[in-house]
CSV table of C-alpha atoms in Angstrom, one decimal:
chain,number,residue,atom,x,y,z
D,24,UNK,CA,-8.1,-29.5,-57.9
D,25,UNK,CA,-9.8,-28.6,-61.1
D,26,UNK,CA,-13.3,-26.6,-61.2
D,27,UNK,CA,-14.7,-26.9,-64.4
D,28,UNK,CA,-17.8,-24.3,-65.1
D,29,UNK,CA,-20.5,-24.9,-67.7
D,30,UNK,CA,-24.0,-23.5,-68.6
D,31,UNK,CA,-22.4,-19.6,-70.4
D,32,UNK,CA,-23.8,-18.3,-73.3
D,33,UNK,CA,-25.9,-15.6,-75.5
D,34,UNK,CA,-29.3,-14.8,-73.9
D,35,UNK,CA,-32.0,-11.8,-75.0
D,36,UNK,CA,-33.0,-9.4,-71.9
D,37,UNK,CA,-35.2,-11.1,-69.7
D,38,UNK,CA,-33.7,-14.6,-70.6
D,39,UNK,CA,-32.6,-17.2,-68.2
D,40,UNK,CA,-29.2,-19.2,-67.6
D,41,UNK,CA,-28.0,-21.8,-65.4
D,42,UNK,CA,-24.5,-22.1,-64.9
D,43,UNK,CA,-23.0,-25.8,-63.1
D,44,UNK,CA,-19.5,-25.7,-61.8
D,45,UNK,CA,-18.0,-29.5,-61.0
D,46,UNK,CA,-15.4,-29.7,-58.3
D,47,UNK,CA,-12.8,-32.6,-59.1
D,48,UNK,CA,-9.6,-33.7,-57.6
D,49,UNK,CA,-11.0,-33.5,-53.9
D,50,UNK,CA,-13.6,-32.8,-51.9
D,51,UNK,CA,-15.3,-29.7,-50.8
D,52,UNK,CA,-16.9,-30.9,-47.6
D,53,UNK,CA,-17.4,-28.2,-45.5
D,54,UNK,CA,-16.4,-25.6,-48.1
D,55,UNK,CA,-17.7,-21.8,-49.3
D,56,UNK,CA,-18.7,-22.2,-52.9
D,57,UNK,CA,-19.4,-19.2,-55.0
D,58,UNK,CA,-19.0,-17.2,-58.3
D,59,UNK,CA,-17.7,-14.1,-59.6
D,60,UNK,CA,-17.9,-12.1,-62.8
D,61,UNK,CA,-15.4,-9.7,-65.0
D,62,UNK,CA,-17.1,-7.7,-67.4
D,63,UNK,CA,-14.9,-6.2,-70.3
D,64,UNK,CA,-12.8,-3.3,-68.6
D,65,UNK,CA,-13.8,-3.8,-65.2
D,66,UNK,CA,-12.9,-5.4,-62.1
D,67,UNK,CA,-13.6,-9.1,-61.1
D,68,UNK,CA,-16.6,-9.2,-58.8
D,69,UNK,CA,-18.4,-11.0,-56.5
D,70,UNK,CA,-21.7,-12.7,-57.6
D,71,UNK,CA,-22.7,-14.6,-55.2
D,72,UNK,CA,-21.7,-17.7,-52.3
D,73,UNK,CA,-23.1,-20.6,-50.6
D,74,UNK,CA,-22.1,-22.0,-47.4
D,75,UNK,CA,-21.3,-26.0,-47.4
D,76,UNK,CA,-24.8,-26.8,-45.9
D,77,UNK,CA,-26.4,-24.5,-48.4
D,78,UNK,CA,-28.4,-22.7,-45.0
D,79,UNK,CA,-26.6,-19.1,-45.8
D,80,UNK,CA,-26.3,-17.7,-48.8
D,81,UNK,CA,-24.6,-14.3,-50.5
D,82,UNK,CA,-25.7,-12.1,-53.4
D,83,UNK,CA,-24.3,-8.7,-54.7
D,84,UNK,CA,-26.7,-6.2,-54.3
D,85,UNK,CA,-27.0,-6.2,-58.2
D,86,UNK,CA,-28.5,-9.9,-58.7
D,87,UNK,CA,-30.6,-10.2,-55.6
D,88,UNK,CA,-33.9,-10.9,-56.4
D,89,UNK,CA,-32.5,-12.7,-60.2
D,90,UNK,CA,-30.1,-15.1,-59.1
D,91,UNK,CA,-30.1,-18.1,-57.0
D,92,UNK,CA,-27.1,-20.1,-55.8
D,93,UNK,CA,-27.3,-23.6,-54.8
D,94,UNK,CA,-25.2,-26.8,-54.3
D,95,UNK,CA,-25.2,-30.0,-54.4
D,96,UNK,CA,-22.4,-31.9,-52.3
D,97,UNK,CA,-22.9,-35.3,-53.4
D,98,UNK,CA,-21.9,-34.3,-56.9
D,99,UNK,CA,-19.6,-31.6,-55.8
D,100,UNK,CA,-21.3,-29.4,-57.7
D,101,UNK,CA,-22.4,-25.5,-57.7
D,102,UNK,CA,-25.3,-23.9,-59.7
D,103,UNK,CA,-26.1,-20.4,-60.3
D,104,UNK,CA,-29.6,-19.6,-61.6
D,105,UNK,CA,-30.0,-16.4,-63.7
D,106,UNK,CA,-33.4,-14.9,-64.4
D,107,UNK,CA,-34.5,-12.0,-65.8
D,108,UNK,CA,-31.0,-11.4,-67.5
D,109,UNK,CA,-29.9,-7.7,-68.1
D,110,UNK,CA,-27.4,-6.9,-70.6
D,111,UNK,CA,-25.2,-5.2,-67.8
D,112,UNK,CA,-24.8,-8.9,-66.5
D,113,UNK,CA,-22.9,-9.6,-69.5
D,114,UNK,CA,-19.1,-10.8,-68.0
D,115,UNK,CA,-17.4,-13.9,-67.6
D,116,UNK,CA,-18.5,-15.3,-64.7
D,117,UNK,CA,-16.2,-17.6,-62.5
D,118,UNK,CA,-16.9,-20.7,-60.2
D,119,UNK,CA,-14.7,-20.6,-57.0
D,120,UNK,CA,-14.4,-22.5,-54.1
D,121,UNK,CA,-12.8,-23.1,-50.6
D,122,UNK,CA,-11.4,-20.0,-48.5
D,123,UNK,CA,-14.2,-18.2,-46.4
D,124,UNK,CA,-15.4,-15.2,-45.7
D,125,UNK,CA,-14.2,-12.0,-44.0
D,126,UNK,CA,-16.2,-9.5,-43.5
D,127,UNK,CA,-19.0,-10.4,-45.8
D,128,UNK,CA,-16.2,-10.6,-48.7
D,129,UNK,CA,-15.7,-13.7,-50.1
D,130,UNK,CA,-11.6,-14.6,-50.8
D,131,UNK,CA,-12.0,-18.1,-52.4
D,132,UNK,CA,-8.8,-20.7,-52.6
D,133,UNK,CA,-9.4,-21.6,-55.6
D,134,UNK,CA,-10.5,-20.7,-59.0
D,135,UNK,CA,-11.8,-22.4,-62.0
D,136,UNK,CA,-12.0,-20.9,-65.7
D,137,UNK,CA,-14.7,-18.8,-66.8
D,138,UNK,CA,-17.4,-18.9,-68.7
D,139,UNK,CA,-18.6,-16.2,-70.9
D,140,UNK,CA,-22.1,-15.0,-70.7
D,141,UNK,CA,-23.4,-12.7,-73.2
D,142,UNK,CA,-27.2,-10.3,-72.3
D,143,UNK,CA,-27.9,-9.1,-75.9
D,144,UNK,CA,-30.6,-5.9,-75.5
């Protein structure tokens, strides 16, 4: 199972980024999809999760109303769209997949690399 996560880079306040993350080596049907983030210093955290049918999806209380997650199961694919960047959103951000969730938590099974994602002020 590889996830491979693209889309990271340097962005001004305000600025937008999408961020793709391919699933290869099986399919997801019927799998949680989601990211996370690890800022310098600080724990890894959840971002954000989509259910296989895309009907629910889960935000931190800290990019609601910024960032959408979607999917797309045909190409095995999640996206993450960032608007109105902050530089406090600056971490690298991680594509997982499978596991559920418990409790409103997210504990995926498994994890692709990051990507870094830089907010400049």
């Amino acid at each position: 199972v590889q996830l491979q996560a693209s889309g990271g880079g340097l962005v001004q306040a305000g600025g937008s980024l999408r961020l793709s993350c391919a699933a290869s080596g099986r399919t997801f049907s019927g799998a949680v999809m989601g990211w996370f983030r690890q800022a310098p210093g600080k724990e890894r955290e959840f971002v954000s999760g989509i259910t296989w049918s895309g009907s629910s999806t889960y935000y931190a209380d800290s990019v609601k109303g910024r960032f959408t997650i979607s999917r797309d199961n045909a190409e095995n694919t999640v996206y993450l769209q960032m608007n109105n960047l902050k530089p406090e959103d600056t971490a690298v951000y991680y594509c997982a997949a499978g596991g559920g969730f418990i409790s409103s938590t997210y504990y995926p099974a498994y994890w692709g690399p990051g990507t870094q994602v830089t907010v400049s002020s």
